[in-house]
């Protein structure tokens, strides 16, 4: 925030958004500190969105693989559209 923008409505809105995202931030973390490096080696929170069964490709995972093609199509739509409309950078 610079050029006096600290006192704008946009900064207040951003602060409200960040405050809202932090309401579930609680828990414990374990970090490994070694020679100027910091590595997270453990985390635990009652509100964690991490679900191992969704994050793994092991047998018995919970992800519904039949949804993949639709997701991939929608996720790639902006890039495909841009490639059609703007195939080469203008000179």
PDB file of N, CA and C in Angstrom:
ATOM      1  N   UNK A   1       0.869  -1.169   0.000  1.00  0.00           N
ATOM      2  CA  UNK A   1       0.000   0.000   0.000  1.00  0.00           C
ATOM      3  C   UNK A   1       0.915   1.232   0.000  1.00  0.00           C
ATOM      4  N   UNK A   2       0.796   2.041  -1.001  1.00  0.00           N
ATOM      5  CA  UNK A   2       1.682   3.192  -1.149  1.00  0.00           C
ATOM      6  C   UNK A   2       0.899   4.361  -1.743  1.00  0.00           C
ATOM      7  N   UNK A   3       1.550   5.497  -1.885  1.00  0.00           N
ATOM      8  CA  UNK A   3       0.947   6.716  -2.441  1.00  0.00           C
ATOM      9  C   UNK A   3      -0.323   7.118  -1.712  1.00  0.00           C
ATOM     10  N   UNK A   4      -0.375   6.883  -0.423  1.00  0.00           N
ATOM     11  CA  UNK A   4      -1.550   7.279   0.343  1.00  0.00           C
ATOM     12  C   UNK A   4      -2.743   6.351   0.202  1.00  0.00           C
ATOM     13  N   UNK A   5      -2.573   5.231  -0.491  1.00  0.00           N
ATOM     14  CA  UNK A   5      -3.706   4.328  -0.726  1.00  0.00           C
ATOM     15  C   UNK A   5      -4.133   3.572   0.528  1.00  0.00           C
ATOM     16  N   UNK A   6      -3.368   3.711   1.591  1.00  0.00           N
ATOM     17  CA  UNK A   6      -3.755   3.089   2.856  1.00  0.00           C
ATOM     18  C   UNK A   6      -5.113   3.601   3.311  1.00  0.00           C
ATOM     19  N   UNK A   7      -5.440   4.816   2.947  1.00  0.00           N
ATOM     20  CA  UNK A   7      -6.657   5.462   3.425  1.00  0.00           C
ATOM     21  C   UNK A   7      -7.812   5.339   2.435  1.00  0.00           C
ATOM     22  N   UNK A   8      -7.770   4.369   1.555  1.00  0.00           N
ATOM     23  CA  UNK A   8      -8.824   4.195   0.555  1.00  0.00           C
ATOM     24  C   UNK A   8      -9.787   3.081   0.953  1.00  0.00           C
ATOM     25  N   UNK A   9     -10.944   3.101   0.331  1.00  0.00           N
ATOM     26  CA  UNK A   9     -11.920   2.040   0.552  1.00  0.00           C
ATOM     27  C   UNK A   9     -11.408   0.687   0.103  1.00  0.00           C
ATOM     28  N   UNK A  10     -10.595   0.685  -0.962  1.00  0.00           N
ATOM     29  CA  UNK A  10     -10.065  -0.587  -1.450  1.00  0.00           C
ATOM     30  C   UNK A  10      -9.206  -1.266  -0.380  1.00  0.00           C
ATOM     31  N   UNK A  11      -8.354  -0.515   0.305  1.00  0.00           N
ATOM     32  CA  UNK A  11      -7.534  -1.097   1.363  1.00  0.00           C
ATOM     33  C   UNK A  11      -8.409  -1.618   2.485  1.00  0.00           C
ATOM     34  N   UNK A  12      -9.468  -0.898   2.814  1.00  0.00           N
ATOM     35  CA  UNK A  12     -10.384  -1.358   3.861  1.00  0.00           C
ATOM     36  C   UNK A  12     -11.085  -2.648   3.433  1.00  0.00           C
ATOM     37  N   UNK A  13     -11.480  -2.719   2.168  1.00  0.00           N
ATOM     38  CA  UNK A  13     -12.132  -3.931   1.662  1.00  0.00           C
ATOM     39  C   UNK A  13     -11.176  -5.118   1.673  1.00  0.00           C
ATOM     40  N   UNK A  14      -9.930  -4.882   1.266  1.00  0.00           N
ATOM     41  CA  UNK A  14      -8.936  -5.959   1.304  1.00  0.00           C
ATOM     42  C   UNK A  14      -8.693  -6.435   2.728  1.00  0.00           C
ATOM     43  N   UNK A  15      -8.629  -5.504   3.669  1.00  0.00           N
ATOM     44  CA  UNK A  15      -8.429  -5.876   5.072  1.00  0.00           C
ATOM     45  C   UNK A  15      -9.610  -6.698   5.584  1.00  0.00           C
ATOM     46  N   UNK A  16     -10.826  -6.328   5.179  1.00  0.00           N
ATOM     47  CA  UNK A  16     -12.007  -7.093   5.591  1.00  0.00           C
ATOM     48  C   UNK A  16     -11.970  -8.502   5.001  1.00  0.00           C
ATOM     49  N   UNK A  17     -11.544  -8.612   3.739  1.00  0.00           N
ATOM     50  CA  UNK A  17     -11.440  -9.924   3.102  1.00  0.00           C
ATOM     51  C   UNK A  17     -10.414 -10.799   3.827  1.00  0.00           C
ATOM     52  N   UNK A  18      -9.235 -10.239   4.076  1.00  0.00           N
ATOM     53  CA  UNK A  18      -8.194 -11.003   4.765  1.00  0.00           C
ATOM     54  C   UNK A  18      -8.679 -11.410   6.150  1.00  0.00           C
ATOM     55  N   UNK A  19      -9.336 -10.500   6.851  1.00  0.00           N
ATOM     56  CA  UNK A  19      -9.873 -10.835   8.169  1.00  0.00           C
ATOM     57  C   UNK A  19     -10.868 -11.976   8.101  1.00  0.00           C
ATOM     58  N   UNK A  20     -11.707 -11.966   7.072  1.00  0.00           N
ATOM     59  CA  UNK A  20     -12.693 -13.030   6.904  1.00  0.00           C
ATOM     60  C   UNK A  20     -12.022 -14.376   6.644  1.00  0.00           C
ATOM     61  N   UNK A  21     -10.951 -14.375   5.851  1.00  0.00           N
ATOM     62  CA  UNK A  21     -10.275 -15.636   5.545  1.00  0.00           C
ATOM     63  C   UNK A  21      -9.555 -16.215   6.750  1.00  0.00           C
ATOM     64  N   UNK A  22      -9.286 -15.411   7.751  1.00  0.00           N
ATOM     65  CA  UNK A  22      -8.511 -15.860   8.903  1.00  0.00           C
ATOM     66  C   UNK A  22      -9.358 -16.430  10.036  1.00  0.00           C
ATOM     67  N   UNK A  23     -10.670 -16.393   9.906  1.00  0.00           N
ATOM     68  CA  UNK A  23     -11.515 -16.807  11.036  1.00  0.00           C
ATOM     69  C   UNK A  23     -11.343 -18.278  11.407  1.00  0.00           C
ATOM     70  N   UNK A  24     -10.914 -19.103  10.469  1.00  0.00           N
ATOM     71  CA  UNK A  24     -10.711 -20.529  10.763  1.00  0.00           C
ATOM     72  C   UNK A  24      -9.235 -20.893  10.902  1.00  0.00           C
ATOM     73  N   UNK A  25      -8.362 -19.906  10.896  1.00  0.00           N
ATOM     74  CA  UNK A  25      -6.932 -20.185  10.993  1.00  0.00           C
ATOM     75  C   UNK A  25      -6.565 -20.381  12.458  1.00  0.00           C
ATOM     76  N   UNK A  26      -6.332 -21.625  12.805  1.00  0.00           N
ATOM     77  CA  UNK A  26      -5.912 -21.986  14.150  1.00  0.00           C
ATOM     78  C   UNK A  26      -5.277 -23.366  14.082  1.00  0.00           C
ATOM     79  N   UNK A  27      -4.531 -23.715  15.070  1.00  0.00           N
ATOM     80  CA  UNK A  27      -3.925 -25.040  15.098  1.00  0.00           C
ATOM     81  C   UNK A  27      -2.462 -24.967  15.458  1.00  0.00           C
ATOM     82  N   UNK A  28      -1.762 -26.037  15.128  1.00  0.00           N
ATOM     83  CA  UNK A  28      -0.339 -26.112  15.429  1.00  0.00           C
ATOM     84  C   UNK A  28       0.423 -26.508  14.171  1.00  0.00           C
ATOM     85  N   UNK A  29       1.656 -26.046  14.096  1.00  0.00           N
ATOM     86  CA  UNK A  29       2.539 -26.447  13.005  1.00  0.00           C
ATOM     87  C   UNK A  29       3.871 -26.865  13.596  1.00  0.00           C
ATOM     88  N   UNK A  30       4.568 -27.722  12.869  1.00  0.00           N
ATOM     89  CA  UNK A  30       5.932 -28.100  13.223  1.00  0.00           C
ATOM     90  C   UNK A  30       6.812 -27.661  12.068  1.00  0.00           C
ATOM     91  N   UNK A  31       7.889 -26.966  12.402  1.00  0.00           N
ATOM     92  CA  UNK A  31       8.817 -26.530  11.374  1.00  0.00           C
ATOM     93  C   UNK A  31      10.212 -27.040  11.692  1.00  0.00           C
ATOM     94  N   UNK A  32      10.963 -27.277  10.645  1.00  0.00           N
ATOM     95  CA  UNK A  32      12.357 -27.687  10.774  1.00  0.00           C
ATOM     96  C   UNK A  32      13.207 -26.505  10.318  1.00  0.00           C
ATOM     97  N   UNK A  33      14.042 -26.014  11.212  1.00  0.00           N
ATOM     98  CA  UNK A  33      14.932 -24.898  10.912  1.00  0.00           C
ATOM     99  C   UNK A  33      16.350 -25.431  10.798  1.00  0.00           C
ATOM    100  N   UNK A  34      16.996 -25.141   9.672  1.00  0.00           N
ATOM    101  CA  UNK A  34      18.357 -25.630   9.473  1.00  0.00           C
ATOM    102  C   UNK A  34      19.079 -24.734   8.481  1.00  0.00           C
ATOM    103  N   UNK A  35      20.141 -24.108   8.917  1.00  0.00           N
ATOM    104  CA  UNK A  35      21.015 -23.295   8.071  1.00  0.00           C
ATOM    105  C   UNK A  35      20.242 -22.307   7.197  1.00  0.00           C
ATOM    106  N   UNK A  36      19.379 -21.535   7.797  1.00  0.00           N
ATOM    107  CA  UNK A  36      18.649 -20.505   7.064  1.00  0.00           C
ATOM    108  C   UNK A  36      17.440 -20.999   6.296  1.00  0.00           C
ATOM    109  N   UNK A  37      17.124 -22.266   6.391  1.00  0.00           N
ATOM    110  CA  UNK A  37      15.948 -22.825   5.721  1.00  0.00           C
ATOM    111  C   UNK A  37      14.863 -23.113   6.740  1.00  0.00           C
ATOM    112  N   UNK A  38      13.646 -23.008   6.298  1.00  0.00           N
ATOM    113  CA  UNK A  38      12.489 -23.305   7.143  1.00  0.00           C
ATOM    114  C   UNK A  38      11.567 -24.232   6.352  1.00  0.00           C
ATOM    115  N   UNK A  39      11.298 -25.409   6.897  1.00  0.00           N
ATOM    116  CA  UNK A  39      10.478 -26.399   6.202  1.00  0.00           C
ATOM    117  C   UNK A  39       9.350 -26.841   7.119  1.00  0.00           C
ATOM    118  N   UNK A  40       8.108 -26.753   6.625  1.00  0.00           N
ATOM    119  CA  UNK A  40       6.969 -27.245   7.390  1.00  0.00           C
ATOM    120  C   UNK A  40       6.990 -28.764   7.325  1.00  0.00           C
ATOM    121  N   UNK A  41       7.008 -29.413   8.499  1.00  0.00           N
ATOM    122  CA  UNK A  41       7.056 -30.872   8.546  1.00  0.00           C
ATOM    123  C   UNK A  41       5.811 -31.461   9.207  1.00  0.00           C
ATOM    124  N   UNK A  42       4.912 -30.604   9.680  1.00  0.00           N
ATOM    125  CA  UNK A  42       3.676 -31.091  10.274  1.00  0.00           C
ATOM    126  C   UNK A  42       2.698 -29.957  10.488  1.00  0.00           C
ATOM    127  N   UNK A  43       1.416 -30.277  10.420  1.00  0.00           N
ATOM    128  CA  UNK A  43       0.377 -29.283  10.671  1.00  0.00           C
ATOM    129  C   UNK A  43      -0.875 -29.986  11.138  1.00  0.00           C
ATOM    130  N   UNK A  44      -1.634 -29.293  11.986  1.00  0.00           N
ATOM    131  CA  UNK A  44      -2.868 -29.869  12.509  1.00  0.00           C
ATOM    132  C   UNK A  44      -3.821 -28.733  12.863  1.00  0.00           C
ATOM    133  N   UNK A  45      -5.054 -28.849  12.399  1.00  0.00           N
ATOM    134  CA  UNK A  45      -6.076 -27.853  12.691  1.00  0.00           C
ATOM    135  C   UNK A  45      -7.442 -28.528  12.659  1.00  0.00           C
ATOM    136  N   UNK A  46      -8.341 -28.140  13.554  1.00  0.00           N
ATOM    137  CA  UNK A  46      -9.682 -28.713  13.505  1.00  0.00           C
ATOM    138  C   UNK A  46     -10.457 -28.261  12.268  1.00  0.00           C
ATOM    139  N   UNK A  47      -9.971 -27.222  11.583  1.00  0.00           N
ATOM    140  CA  UNK A  47     -10.667 -26.695  10.404  1.00  0.00           C
ATOM    141  C   UNK A  47      -9.911 -26.953   9.107  1.00  0.00           C
ATOM    142  N   UNK A  48      -8.941 -27.843   9.123  1.00  0.00           N
ATOM    143  CA  UNK A  48      -8.125 -28.105   7.946  1.00  0.00           C
ATOM    144  C   UNK A  48      -8.979 -28.599   6.785  1.00  0.00           C
ATOM    145  N   UNK A  49      -8.705 -28.081   5.598  1.00  0.00           N
ATOM    146  CA  UNK A  49      -9.383 -28.538   4.389  1.00  0.00           C
ATOM    147  C   UNK A  49      -8.623 -29.682   3.717  1.00  0.00           C
ATOM    148  N   UNK A  50      -7.447 -30.009   4.226  1.00  0.00           N
ATOM    149  CA  UNK A  50      -6.648 -31.082   3.648  1.00  0.00           C
ATOM    150  C   UNK A  50      -7.285 -32.426   3.967  1.00  0.00           C
ATOM    151  N   UNK A  51      -7.463 -33.230   2.948  1.00  0.00           N
ATOM    152  CA  UNK A  51      -8.024 -34.569   3.100  1.00  0.00           C
ATOM    153  C   UNK A  51      -7.125 -35.529   2.320  1.00  0.00           C
ATOM    154  N   UNK A  52      -6.403 -36.369   3.019  1.00  0.00           N
ATOM    155  CA  UNK A  52      -5.459 -37.276   2.379  1.00  0.00           C
ATOM    156  C   UNK A  52      -6.132 -38.114   1.298  1.00  0.00           C
ATOM    157  N   UNK A  53      -7.356 -38.543   1.528  1.00  0.00           N
ATOM    158  CA  UNK A  53      -8.026 -39.402   0.548  1.00  0.00           C
ATOM    159  C   UNK A  53      -8.340 -38.657  -0.746  1.00  0.00           C
ATOM    160  N   UNK A  54      -8.376 -37.319  -0.704  1.00  0.00           N
ATOM    161  CA  UNK A  54      -8.571 -36.533  -1.923  1.00  0.00           C
ATOM    162  C   UNK A  54      -7.240 -36.115  -2.550  1.00  0.00           C
ATOM    163  N   UNK A  55      -6.178 -36.149  -1.765  1.00  0.00           N
ATOM    164  CA  UNK A  55      -4.885 -35.660  -2.236  1.00  0.00           C
ATOM    165  C   UNK A  55      -3.966 -36.773  -2.707  1.00  0.00           C
ATOM    166  N   UNK A  56      -4.401 -38.007  -2.665  1.00  0.00           N
ATOM    167  CA  UNK A  56      -3.544 -39.128  -3.020  1.00  0.00           C
ATOM    168  C   UNK A  56      -4.101 -39.866  -4.227  1.00  0.00           C
ATOM    169  N   UNK A  57      -3.245 -40.601  -4.860  1.00  0.00           N
ATOM    170  CA  UNK A  57      -3.649 -41.442  -5.983  1.00  0.00           C
ATOM    171  C   UNK A  57      -3.582 -42.913  -5.607  1.00  0.00           C
ATOM    172  N   UNK A  58      -3.618 -43.201  -4.326  1.00  0.00           N
ATOM    173  CA  UNK A  58      -3.563 -44.575  -3.847  1.00  0.00           C
ATOM    174  C   UNK A  58      -4.891 -45.286  -4.079  1.00  0.00           C
ATOM    175  N   UNK A  59      -4.869 -46.602  -3.907  1.00  0.00           N
ATOM    176  CA  UNK A  59      -6.115 -47.365  -3.952  1.00  0.00           C
ATOM    177  C   UNK A  59      -7.024 -46.865  -2.848  1.00  0.00           C
ATOM    178  N   UNK A  60      -8.292 -46.778  -3.138  1.00  0.00           N
ATOM    179  CA  UNK A  60      -9.254 -46.353  -2.130  1.00  0.00           C
ATOM    180  C   UNK A  60      -9.351 -44.851  -1.959  1.00  0.00           C
ATOM    181  N   UNK A  61      -8.745 -44.082  -2.881  1.00  0.00           N
ATOM    182  CA  UNK A  61      -8.865 -42.634  -2.749  1.00  0.00           C
ATOM    183  C   UNK A  61     -10.323 -42.218  -2.954  1.00  0.00           C
ATOM    184  N   UNK A  62     -10.657 -41.011  -2.530  1.00  0.00           N
ATOM    185  CA  UNK A  62     -12.050 -40.562  -2.540  1.00  0.00           C
ATOM    186  C   UNK A  62     -12.393 -39.715  -3.757  1.00  0.00           C
ATOM    187  N   UNK A  63     -11.422 -39.417  -4.603  1.00  0.00           N
ATOM    188  CA  UNK A  63     -11.680 -38.548  -5.744  1.00  0.00           C
ATOM    189  C   UNK A  63     -12.482 -39.279  -6.808  1.00  0.00           C
ATOM    190  N   UNK A  64     -13.512 -38.650  -7.326  1.00  0.00           N
ATOM    191  CA  UNK A  64     -14.344 -39.229  -8.381  1.00  0.00           C
ATOM    192  C   UNK A  64     -13.701 -38.900  -9.731  1.00  0.00           C
ATOM    193  N   UNK A  65     -12.950 -39.844 -10.271  1.00  0.00           N
ATOM    194  CA  UNK A  65     -12.187 -39.610 -11.497  1.00  0.00           C
ATOM    195  C   UNK A  65     -13.065 -39.350 -12.707  1.00  0.00           C
ATOM    196  N   UNK A  66     -14.336 -39.719 -12.671  1.00  0.00           N
ATOM    197  CA  UNK A  66     -15.210 -39.475 -13.825  1.00  0.00           C
ATOM    198  C   UNK A  66     -15.471 -37.986 -14.035  1.00  0.00           C
ATOM    199  N   UNK A  67     -15.177 -37.161 -13.035  1.00  0.00           N
ATOM    200  CA  UNK A  67     -15.379 -35.717 -13.180  1.00  0.00           C
ATOM    201  C   UNK A  67     -14.196 -35.022 -13.849  1.00  0.00           C
ATOM    202  N   UNK A  68     -13.096 -35.720 -14.039  1.00  0.00           N
ATOM    203  CA  UNK A  68     -11.879 -35.098 -14.571  1.00  0.00           C
ATOM    204  C   UNK A  68     -12.039 -34.471 -15.952  1.00  0.00           C
ATOM    205  N   UNK A  69     -12.610 -35.154 -16.943  1.00  0.00           N
ATOM    206  CA  UNK A  69     -12.673 -34.546 -18.284  1.00  0.00           C
ATOM    207  C   UNK A  69     -13.409 -33.201 -18.312  1.00  0.00           C
ATOM    208  N   UNK A  70     -14.516 -33.096 -17.614  1.00  0.00           N
ATOM    209  CA  UNK A  70     -15.249 -31.827 -17.592  1.00  0.00           C
ATOM    210  C   UNK A  70     -14.453 -30.720 -16.931  1.00  0.00           C
ATOM    211  N   UNK A  71     -13.798 -31.047 -15.825  1.00  0.00           N
ATOM    212  CA  UNK A  71     -12.976 -30.054 -15.136  1.00  0.00           C
ATOM    213  C   UNK A  71     -11.837 -29.582 -16.034  1.00  0.00           C
ATOM    214  N   UNK A  72     -11.169 -30.525 -16.673  1.00  0.00           N
ATOM    215  CA  UNK A  72     -10.045 -30.176 -17.545  1.00  0.00           C
ATOM    216  C   UNK A  72     -10.522 -29.294 -18.692  1.00  0.00           C
ATOM    217  N   UNK A  73     -11.673 -29.609 -19.260  1.00  0.00           N
ATOM    218  CA  UNK A  73     -12.215 -28.808 -20.362  1.00  0.00           C
ATOM    219  C   UNK A  73     -12.498 -27.378 -19.908  1.00  0.00           C
ATOM    220  N   UNK A  74     -13.204 -27.222 -18.801  1.00  0.00           N
ATOM    221  CA  UNK A  74     -13.547 -25.888 -18.295  1.00  0.00           C
ATOM    222  C   UNK A  74     -12.289 -25.130 -17.889  1.00  0.00           C
ATOM    223  N   UNK A  75     -11.363 -25.784 -17.196  1.00  0.00           N
ATOM    224  CA  UNK A  75     -10.140 -25.117 -16.730  1.00  0.00           C
ATOM    225  C   UNK A  75      -9.313 -24.603 -17.909  1.00  0.00           C
ATOM    226  N   UNK A  76      -9.304 -25.320 -19.027  1.00  0.00           N
ATOM    227  CA  UNK A  76      -8.511 -24.929 -20.188  1.00  0.00           C
ATOM    228  C   UNK A  76      -9.199 -23.963 -21.126  1.00  0.00           C
ATOM    229  N   UNK A  77     -10.479 -23.686 -20.904  1.00  0.00           N
ATOM    230  CA  UNK A  77     -11.241 -22.830 -21.813  1.00  0.00           C
ATOM    231  C   UNK A  77     -10.623 -21.447 -22.008  1.00  0.00           C
ATOM    232  N   UNK A  78     -10.209 -20.730 -20.960  1.00  0.00           N
ATOM    233  CA  UNK A  78      -9.608 -19.411 -21.200  1.00  0.00           C
ATOM    234  C   UNK A  78      -8.353 -19.475 -22.079  1.00  0.00           C
ATOM    235  N   UNK A  79      -7.508 -20.467 -21.866  1.00  0.00           N
ATOM    236  CA  UNK A  79      -6.285 -20.582 -22.667  1.00  0.00           C
ATOM    237  C   UNK A  79      -6.614 -20.918 -24.119  1.00  0.00           C
ATOM    238  N   UNK A  80      -7.576 -21.807 -24.347  1.00  0.00           N
ATOM    239  CA  UNK A  80      -7.966 -22.147 -25.715  1.00  0.00           C
ATOM    240  C   UNK A  80      -8.578 -20.943 -26.415  1.00  0.00           C
ATOM    241  N   UNK A  81      -9.412 -20.193 -25.707  1.00  0.00           N
ATOM    242  CA  UNK A  81     -10.041 -19.008 -26.290  1.00  0.00           C
ATOM    243  C   UNK A  81      -8.986 -17.974 -26.661  1.00  0.00           C
ATOM    244  N   UNK A  82      -8.035 -17.730 -25.767  1.00  0.00           N
ATOM    245  CA  UNK A  82      -6.978 -16.765 -26.065  1.00  0.00           C
ATOM    246  C   UNK A  82      -6.149 -17.221 -27.262  1.00  0.00           C
ATOM    247  N   UNK A  83      -5.849 -18.502 -27.343  1.00  0.00           N
ATOM    248  CA  UNK A  83      -5.052 -19.018 -28.456  1.00  0.00           C
ATOM    249  C   UNK A  83      -5.769 -18.821 -29.789  1.00  0.00           C
ATOM    250  N   UNK A  84      -7.093 -18.904 -29.802  1.00  0.00           N
ATOM    251  CA  UNK A  84      -7.861 -18.685 -31.034  1.00  0.00           C
ATOM    252  C   UNK A  84      -7.892 -17.211 -31.412  1.00  0.00           C
ATOM    253  N   UNK A  85      -8.109 -16.357 -30.431  1.00  0.00           N
ATOM    254  CA  UNK A  85      -8.287 -14.929 -30.689  1.00  0.00           C
ATOM    255  C   UNK A  85      -6.945 -14.216 -30.846  1.00  0.00           C
ATOM    256  N   UNK A  86      -5.940 -14.645 -30.110  1.00  0.00           N
ATOM    257  CA  UNK A  86      -4.629 -13.991 -30.118  1.00  0.00           C
ATOM    258  C   UNK A  86      -3.537 -15.027 -30.395  1.00  0.00           C
ATOM    259  N   UNK A  87      -3.499 -15.594 -31.619  1.00  0.00           N
ATOM    260  CA  UNK A  87      -2.555 -16.681 -31.877  1.00  0.00           C
ATOM    261  C   UNK A  87      -1.088 -16.263 -31.856  1.00  0.00           C
ATOM    262  N   UNK A  88      -0.777 -15.041 -32.237  1.00  0.00           N
ATOM    263  CA  UNK A  88       0.600 -14.552 -32.272  1.00  0.00           C
ATOM    264  C   UNK A  88       0.668 -13.209 -31.562  1.00  0.00           C
ATOM    265  N   UNK A  89       1.770 -12.922 -30.902  1.00  0.00           N
ATOM    266  CA  UNK A  89       1.919 -11.592 -30.300  1.00  0.00           C
ATOM    267  C   UNK A  89       1.946 -10.526 -31.394  1.00  0.00           C
ATOM    268  N   UNK A  90       1.264  -9.397 -31.178  1.00  0.00           N
ATOM    269  CA  UNK A  90       1.306  -8.332 -32.196  1.00  0.00           C
ATOM    270  C   UNK A  90       2.712  -7.749 -32.295  1.00  0.00           C
ATOM    271  N   UNK A  91       3.056  -7.274 -33.499  1.00  0.00           N
ATOM    272  CA  UNK A  91       4.398  -6.704 -33.700  1.00  0.00           C
ATOM    273  C   UNK A  91       4.363  -5.218 -33.576  1.00  0.00           C
TER     274      UNK A  91
END
